[in-house]
Amino acid sequence: MKNTEAQVGTKTVWAGEKEVLVHGATQVPVVVSVAYNYDDMDDWYDVAVGKKQGHIYGRNTNPTVQAFEEKVRILEGAEAATSFSTGMAAISNTLYTFLKPGDRIVSIKDTYGGTNKIFTEFLPNINVEVALCNTGDHDAIEKEVAKGCKILYLETPTNPTVKITDIRRVAQAGKAVGAIVVVDNTFATPINQNPLELGADLVLHSATKFLGGHADALGGVICGPKDLIHSIYHYREINGATLDPWAAYLLLRGMKTLKLRVLQQAKSAMEIAKYLQTQESVESVFYPGLETHTNHEIAKEQMKGFGGMLSFSLKGGMDAVKVLLPKLQYANRAANLGAVETTYGPARTTSHVECTPEERAAMGIPEGLVRISVGIEDTEDLIQDLEQAFEALKKKQVSLSL
Ligand SMILES: *Cc1c(COP(=O)(O)O)cnc(C)c1O
């Protein structure tokens, strides 16, 4: 048999673990040791100066954490990877590794709330110029990038209206001015999108979401070429936002089912999006898998699947949301996503809680916008659940208008 490379589902199960298996164990051990013992002083020195492989101290490296990094690295087809205590640590550590006073960064307006806060609140403090373009306006992005920038920072699909940026197109613009092109791939997962193949330099994840998949562990990870990853690793080992080995173990275990989860979530998301389009009280539905989505063609080109995230707005605004959401049975109403349970959240309470209604309107986020992170429940049950909730909403609206 020809020795072909394993496919992605096989990699999620097997990749990155062999090195750390001990005593014939079939599962990765949680190594809790903070420090590592060396009887030979020369060995210790060689590991300490990086001449030899090994571990010295838990803030720098850990075998369980390394297995997690290795699995994500292989899934993203990268040369190297390093990890963090949270997704936000991955993002902030990366930005602070490369940005100096006087530098410039270009990004989009619809990045994750925490990321946007770094752009608007913290980077200006160190005299970094931040240019935020309208999400999906490729001409505007290219124009800002052409003025010169140290980093081009992208996120696609975005939160909560799942807008799409053409990674290949704007990465080219970034390359032309020598920028480091970073993509937050949290929503897509490595199952549906590999930004490095599309020309990005670095790809990062909030592992807290789909990679872990069970909403029980925080973590972040970034992948890319050895030199860039080493610089980011160095910043993190000194500044200390290290991934905990227990969390690394949970994330590793979660990742074994990543492909199965993502496929089921995308299947249900498509059905739910179509169902929502038939509802009279629904104003609009946002899902990149729908042909009506503004950037459906780009999504089809750069993504292998459309993912488990969608959103919709209700005609009755927040009043209607307050009736609909509590009626749902198979739902967490929570500020989370990427879990095995379906999770609903109004944008004004979750991703965009810090904005004023006017700011949300300017970003194209209606007050009645609800984000759904589709879980792995049976599709029919999720649709039926929505049916009974919409029925209850209809009754309530009739009784109110009487
Ligand atoms: C949640 C999230 C983050 C931040 O991750 P944490 O693990 O919560 O710090 C960053 N980007 C996106 C797209 C996210 O959804």
PDB file of N, CA and C and ligand atoms in Angstrom, residues 85-89 91 112 115 153 155 157 159 184 186-187 204-209 218-220 337 371, ligand 1:
ATOM      1  N   SER A  85      -2.587  30.322  27.828  1.00  0.00           N
ATOM      2  CA  SER A  85      -3.627  30.058  28.813  1.00  0.00           C
ATOM      3  C   SER A  85      -5.039  30.313  28.287  1.00  0.00           C
ATOM      4  N   THR A  86      -5.189  31.243  27.334  1.00  0.00           N
ATOM      5  CA  THR A  86      -6.490  31.567  26.733  1.00  0.00           C
ATOM      6  C   THR A  86      -6.274  32.000  25.279  1.00  0.00           C
ATOM      7  N   GLY A  87      -7.385  32.128  24.566  1.00  0.00           N
ATOM      8  CA  GLY A  87      -7.311  32.657  23.207  1.00  0.00           C
ATOM      9  C   GLY A  87      -6.834  34.100  23.206  1.00  0.00           C
ATOM     10  N   MET A  88      -7.334  34.892  24.157  1.00  0.00           N
ATOM     11  CA  MET A  88      -6.921  36.297  24.234  1.00  0.00           C
ATOM     12  C   MET A  88      -5.429  36.430  24.513  1.00  0.00           C
ATOM     13  N   ALA A  89      -4.867  35.503  25.289  1.00  0.00           N
ATOM     14  CA  ALA A  89      -3.420  35.531  25.539  1.00  0.00           C
ATOM     15  C   ALA A  89      -2.670  35.264  24.239  1.00  0.00           C
ATOM     16  N   ILE A  91      -3.665  36.043  21.284  1.00  0.00           N
ATOM     17  CA  ILE A  91      -3.802  37.250  20.457  1.00  0.00           C
ATOM     18  C   ILE A  91      -2.921  38.384  21.004  1.00  0.00           C
ATOM     19  N   TYR A 112     -13.315  39.807  17.179  1.00  0.00           N
ATOM     20  CA  TYR A 112     -13.802  39.384  18.495  1.00  0.00           C
ATOM     21  C   TYR A 112     -13.713  40.568  19.481  1.00  0.00           C
ATOM     22  N   THR A 115     -10.398  41.314  21.190  1.00  0.00           N
ATOM     23  CA  THR A 115      -9.395  41.748  20.220  1.00  0.00           C
ATOM     24  C   THR A 115      -9.617  43.217  19.887  1.00  0.00           C
ATOM     25  N   TYR A 153      -4.190  41.990  10.509  1.00  0.00           N
ATOM     26  CA  TYR A 153      -4.852  41.041  11.406  1.00  0.00           C
ATOM     27  C   TYR A 153      -6.273  40.757  10.921  1.00  0.00           C
ATOM     28  N   GLU A 155      -9.900  38.072  10.830  1.00  0.00           N
ATOM     29  CA  GLU A 155     -10.714  37.053  11.492  1.00  0.00           C
ATOM     30  C   GLU A 155     -11.829  36.748  10.518  1.00  0.00           C
ATOM     31  N   PRO A 157     -14.732  33.321   9.479  1.00  0.00           N
ATOM     32  CA  PRO A 157     -15.891  34.209   9.586  1.00  0.00           C
ATOM     33  C   PRO A 157     -15.878  34.995  10.901  1.00  0.00           C
ATOM     34  N   ASN A 159     -17.768  37.388  14.100  1.00  0.00           N
ATOM     35  CA  ASN A 159     -18.737  37.328  15.178  1.00  0.00           C
ATOM     36  C   ASN A 159     -19.538  38.630  15.172  1.00  0.00           C
ATOM     37  N   ASP A 184      -7.283  34.841  12.811  1.00  0.00           N
ATOM     38  CA  ASP A 184      -7.989  34.150  13.891  1.00  0.00           C
ATOM     39  C   ASP A 184      -8.942  33.149  13.234  1.00  0.00           C
ATOM     40  N   THR A 186     -10.692  30.702  14.738  1.00  0.00           N
ATOM     41  CA  THR A 186     -11.515  30.053  15.765  1.00  0.00           C
ATOM     42  C   THR A 186     -12.856  29.552  15.216  1.00  0.00           C
ATOM     43  N   PHE A 187     -13.567  30.402  14.478  1.00  0.00           N
ATOM     44  CA  PHE A 187     -14.900  30.030  13.986  1.00  0.00           C
ATOM     45  C   PHE A 187     -14.841  28.901  12.954  1.00  0.00           C
ATOM     46  N   LEU A 204      -4.214  31.502  14.378  1.00  0.00           N
ATOM     47  CA  LEU A 204      -4.414  31.287  15.818  1.00  0.00           C
ATOM     48  C   LEU A 204      -5.843  30.851  16.126  1.00  0.00           C
ATOM     49  N   HIS A 205      -5.998  30.243  17.309  1.00  0.00           N
ATOM     50  CA  HIS A 205      -7.306  29.755  17.761  1.00  0.00           C
ATOM     51  C   HIS A 205      -7.533  30.082  19.222  1.00  0.00           C
ATOM     52  N   SER A 206      -8.771  30.413  19.562  1.00  0.00           N
ATOM     53  CA  SER A 206      -9.199  30.250  20.933  1.00  0.00           C
ATOM     54  C   SER A 206      -9.568  28.777  21.034  1.00  0.00           C
ATOM     55  N   ALA A 207      -8.701  27.985  21.665  1.00  0.00           N
ATOM     56  CA  ALA A 207      -8.939  26.541  21.783  1.00  0.00           C
ATOM     57  C   ALA A 207     -10.103  26.250  22.711  1.00  0.00           C
ATOM     58  N   THR A 208     -10.474  27.267  23.489  1.00  0.00           N
ATOM     59  CA  THR A 208     -11.615  27.203  24.403  1.00  0.00           C
ATOM     60  C   THR A 208     -12.900  26.810  23.667  1.00  0.00           C
ATOM     61  N   LYS A 209     -12.973  27.156  22.394  1.00  0.00           N
ATOM     62  CA  LYS A 209     -14.202  26.995  21.627  1.00  0.00           C
ATOM     63  C   LYS A 209     -14.249  25.619  20.952  1.00  0.00           C
ATOM     64  N   LEU A 218     -10.039  26.410  29.157  1.00  0.00           N
ATOM     65  CA  LEU A 218      -9.595  27.589  28.405  1.00  0.00           C
ATOM     66  C   LEU A 218      -8.232  27.314  27.784  1.00  0.00           C
ATOM     67  N   GLY A 219      -7.992  27.887  26.611  1.00  0.00           N
ATOM     68  CA  GLY A 219      -6.677  27.756  25.995  1.00  0.00           C
ATOM     69  C   GLY A 219      -6.590  28.511  24.691  1.00  0.00           C
ATOM     70  N   GLY A 220      -5.357  28.764  24.256  1.00  0.00           N
ATOM     71  CA  GLY A 220      -5.124  29.415  22.971  1.00  0.00           C
ATOM     72  C   GLY A 220      -3.912  28.803  22.312  1.00  0.00           C
ATOM     73  N   LEU A 337     -19.298  29.609  22.805  1.00  0.00           N
ATOM     74  CA  LEU A 337     -19.579  29.009  21.500  1.00  0.00           C
ATOM     75  C   LEU A 337     -18.637  27.832  21.287  1.00  0.00           C
ATOM     76  N   ARG A 371     -27.180  35.047  18.183  1.00  0.00           N
ATOM     77  CA  ARG A 371     -26.148  34.171  17.643  1.00  0.00           C
ATOM     78  C   ARG A 371     -26.433  32.737  18.071  1.00  0.00           C
TER      79      ARG A 371
HETATM   80  C1  LIG B   1     -13.555  33.407  22.311  1.00  0.00           C
HETATM   81  C2  LIG B   1     -12.762  33.969  21.197  1.00  0.00           C
HETATM   82  C3  LIG B   1     -11.508  34.550  21.440  1.00  0.00           C
HETATM   83  C4  LIG B   1     -10.920  34.657  22.832  1.00  0.00           C
HETATM   84  O1  LIG B   1     -10.657  33.409  23.376  1.00  0.00           O
HETATM   85  P1  LIG B   1     -10.601  33.138  24.984  1.00  0.00           P
HETATM   86  O2  LIG B   1     -10.159  31.722  25.039  1.00  0.00           O
HETATM   87  O3  LIG B   1     -11.967  33.373  25.510  1.00  0.00           O
HETATM   88  O4  LIG B   1      -9.623  34.091  25.543  1.00  0.00           O
HETATM   89  C5  LIG B   1     -10.819  35.049  20.349  1.00  0.00           C
HETATM   90  N1  LIG B   1     -11.324  34.998  19.100  1.00  0.00           N
HETATM   91  C6  LIG B   1     -12.530  34.460  18.839  1.00  0.00           C
HETATM   92  C7  LIG B   1     -13.032  34.441  17.441  1.00  0.00           C
HETATM   93  C8  LIG B   1     -13.288  33.927  19.874  1.00  0.00           C
HETATM   94  O5  LIG B   1     -14.488  33.402  19.610  1.00  0.00           O
END
